Structures are given as C-alpha cells and as structure tokens.
Amino acid sequence: MNIILLGPPGCGKGTQGELLAQRTGILRVSTGDLLRQAVAGGTDLGKRAKVFMDQGLLVPDDVIIGLLGEVLASPRAAGGVIMDGFPRTVAQAEAVDRLLAARGRQVDRVLFFAVADEELLRRIEGRAAVEGRADDHPDAFRQRLVVYRKQTQP
Ligand code: ADP
C-alpha cells in the first residue's frame, strides 16, 4: 500500500504518519527527516539542502526525487511506503507516479490534512519551543506557508 500524506507545514502529518506506520507496519518516509539527517551528517546532499531549508524554501526537485528513488528501490520499501512531506511540487507528484509505475505499483490512498493558518501558527510556536528547529521561527515558517500555497497546493 502506497499512501501519501498531504497538508500544510505544521498540520500534523509527521505525528499521524508515525502512528499509521506503527499500526500498519508500512515504512514511513519523511523527506524532511531524511534531509535533516543529511544536514546533521554533513554530506554533500546535506550541504546543498541546508541553504534552502533554513530559508523555508523547497530543496530542488532533482535532489528530492533522487532521494525518494533510492528509498523506493530499497528492500524495506517492498511493502509500500507512507510518504510524508513528498510530493511537494507538481514535478514531484509526476515523479511519484513514474517511480511507482516502474515497479508495477501506484498511489493507493491520499490523506489530506486540512488545518486553518492561525492553528498552524499556534502549533508551530509550540513546536519551536520543544524541538528548536531552525526553520520553525516565525519568518521562516510564514515563508514555508507561502511556498506551500504556491508550489504544493497545485
Ligand atoms: P514541514 O512539513 O513542517 O514543513 P518538513 O520536515 O516536511 O517540514 O520539511 C522541512 C524542509 O525540508 C522544507 O521546508 C524544505 O526545505 C525541505 N523539504 C522537505 N521535503 C521536501 C520536498 N518534498 N521537496 C522540497 N523540499 C523539501
């Protein structure tokens, strides 16, 4: 089963995706987590991605699509994946279909998390206090919302 979690930043995709993964045993893939690991590890990919992430901008499609391609090719993904934070652009959405079709698979379910902006801002302030993520400060967060409306919503 291949499941996509869609929704604005801070809507709770990560939290619900984790619960869904625990209950179903399906591998959860968070592109945000993969990128943060790459940044922490100081890899080339991490260095390239950090510049965009810190500003609340999307990391270029080729980087992200390559990353997801690697995950889908791994044996752990044989039972399908829960995609959290991917796709985020129309090009990425087309790539999902392509990557899955190449394995005789398809997108089986899409869950959309509808949350009002003021509620998102409230949650993100709480998360910033707990996790201290560089891109959760108000300016970067507002930027991420703008990017979501412009690039992901389509
Ligand atoms: P949130 O859902 O709270 O915005 P994520 O952890 O999903 O947080 O993403 C954090 C950052 O990682 C994004 O702002 C972006 O810079 C980068 N990122 C994550 N997933 C993608 C993606 N699919 N395409 C481009 N950039 C991404």
Short mmCIF file of N, CA, C and O and ligand atoms in Angstrom, two decimals, residues 9-10 13 30-33 35-36 52-53 56-59 64 84-88 92 127 133 135 144, ligand 1:
data_model
loop_
_atom_site.label_atom_id
_atom_site.label_comp_id
_atom_site.label_asym_id
_atom_site.label_seq_id
_atom_site.Cartn_x
_atom_site.Cartn_y
_atom_site.Cartn_z
N PRO A 9 2.57 22.85 6.23
CA PRO A 9 3.56 22.61 7.28
C PRO A 9 2.91 22.80 8.66
O PRO A 9 2.14 23.73 8.86
N GLY A 10 3.20 21.89 9.57
CA GLY A 10 2.67 22.01 10.92
C GLY A 10 1.28 21.40 11.09
O GLY A 10 0.69 21.49 12.16
N LYS A 13 1.15 15.96 9.88
CA LYS A 13 1.45 14.80 9.02
C LYS A 13 2.46 13.87 9.69
O LYS A 13 2.31 12.66 9.65
N SER A 30 9.87 10.28 5.52
CA SER A 30 9.72 11.72 5.63
C SER A 30 10.92 12.37 4.95
O SER A 30 12.06 12.20 5.40
N THR A 31 10.67 13.08 3.85
CA THR A 31 11.79 13.72 3.15
C THR A 31 12.44 14.77 4.05
O THR A 31 13.64 14.94 4.03
N GLY A 32 11.63 15.44 4.89
CA GLY A 32 12.20 16.41 5.84
C GLY A 32 13.18 15.74 6.79
O GLY A 32 14.29 16.25 7.01
N ASP A 33 12.81 14.58 7.34
CA ASP A 33 13.71 13.85 8.25
C ASP A 33 14.97 13.40 7.52
O ASP A 33 16.08 13.51 8.05
N LEU A 35 16.34 14.75 4.96
CA LEU A 35 17.18 15.92 4.69
C LEU A 35 17.89 16.38 5.97
O LEU A 35 19.08 16.70 5.94
N ARG A 36 17.14 16.40 7.10
CA ARG A 36 17.77 16.83 8.36
C ARG A 36 18.91 15.87 8.76
O ARG A 36 19.94 16.32 9.27
N PHE A 52 18.57 25.95 1.39
CA PHE A 52 17.15 26.12 1.07
C PHE A 52 16.29 25.95 2.32
O PHE A 52 15.38 26.74 2.58
N MET A 53 16.58 24.92 3.10
CA MET A 53 15.76 24.60 4.27
C MET A 53 15.73 25.75 5.27
O MET A 53 14.68 26.10 5.80
N GLY A 56 13.28 28.29 4.48
CA GLY A 56 11.90 27.86 4.30
C GLY A 56 11.55 27.62 2.84
O GLY A 56 10.39 27.57 2.47
N LEU A 57 12.59 27.47 2.00
CA LEU A 57 12.36 27.22 0.57
C LEU A 57 12.45 25.73 0.29
O LEU A 57 13.04 24.97 1.06
N LEU A 58 11.87 25.30 -0.83
CA LEU A 58 11.95 23.89 -1.19
C LEU A 58 13.33 23.55 -1.73
O LEU A 58 13.94 24.33 -2.46
N VAL A 59 13.79 22.37 -1.38
CA VAL A 59 15.03 21.84 -1.93
C VAL A 59 14.72 21.44 -3.39
O VAL A 59 13.61 20.99 -3.68
N ILE A 64 15.46 15.88 -4.43
CA ILE A 64 14.41 15.18 -3.69
C ILE A 64 13.95 13.92 -4.42
O ILE A 64 13.75 12.86 -3.81
N ASP A 84 5.52 11.20 3.65
CA ASP A 84 5.23 12.35 4.50
C ASP A 84 6.13 13.50 4.06
O ASP A 84 7.34 13.44 4.23
N GLY A 85 5.53 14.54 3.48
CA GLY A 85 6.34 15.67 3.02
C GLY A 85 6.78 15.53 1.56
O GLY A 85 7.61 16.30 1.09
N PHE A 86 6.23 14.58 0.90
CA PHE A 86 6.52 14.33 -0.51
C PHE A 86 5.29 13.74 -1.14
O PHE A 86 4.69 12.85 -0.54
N PRO A 87 4.84 14.13 -2.31
CA PRO A 87 5.38 15.20 -3.16
C PRO A 87 4.96 16.58 -2.69
O PRO A 87 3.95 16.75 -2.04
N ARG A 88 5.78 17.57 -3.06
CA ARG A 88 5.52 18.95 -2.67
C ARG A 88 5.47 19.88 -3.87
O ARG A 88 5.25 21.09 -3.70
N GLN A 92 7.27 16.69 -8.64
CA GLN A 92 7.47 15.57 -7.71
C GLN A 92 6.29 14.60 -7.78
O GLN A 92 6.46 13.38 -7.70
N ARG A 127 5.96 23.91 18.73
CA ARG A 127 7.00 23.00 18.27
C ARG A 127 8.37 23.66 18.35
O ARG A 127 9.36 23.03 18.70
N ARG A 133 13.78 23.63 15.98
CA ARG A 133 14.18 23.53 14.58
C ARG A 133 14.47 24.90 14.00
O ARG A 133 13.71 25.84 14.20
N ASP A 135 14.07 26.11 11.12
CA ASP A 135 13.09 26.68 10.20
C ASP A 135 11.71 26.85 10.84
O ASP A 135 10.73 27.10 10.17
N ARG A 144 7.40 29.25 4.64
CA ARG A 144 7.02 27.88 4.28
C ARG A 144 5.54 27.80 3.91
O ARG A 144 5.16 27.03 3.04
P1 ADP B 1 7.16 20.77 7.44
O1 ADP B 1 6.17 19.75 6.90
O2 ADP B 1 6.90 21.13 8.86
O3 ADP B 1 7.38 21.94 6.55
P2 ADP B 1 9.38 19.02 6.66
O4 ADP B 1 10.21 18.33 7.67
O5 ADP B 1 8.47 18.19 5.83
O6 ADP B 1 8.60 20.11 7.50
O7 ADP B 1 10.31 19.86 5.68
C1 ADP B 1 11.30 20.75 6.13
C2 ADP B 1 12.03 21.38 4.97
O8 ADP B 1 12.69 20.36 4.20
C3 ADP B 1 11.15 22.09 3.95
O9 ADP B 1 10.87 23.42 4.32
C4 ADP B 1 12.01 22.01 2.68
O10 ADP B 1 13.06 22.96 2.71
C5 ADP B 1 12.63 20.64 2.80
N1 ADP B 1 11.81 19.60 2.14
C6 ADP B 1 11.20 18.53 2.75
N2 ADP B 1 10.54 17.78 1.86
C7 ADP B 1 10.72 18.37 0.64
C8 ADP B 1 10.28 18.10 -0.68
N3 ADP B 1 9.48 17.03 -0.96
N4 ADP B 1 10.66 18.93 -1.68
C9 ADP B 1 11.45 20.00 -1.43
N5 ADP B 1 11.89 20.32 -0.21
C10 ADP B 1 11.54 19.53 0.82
#
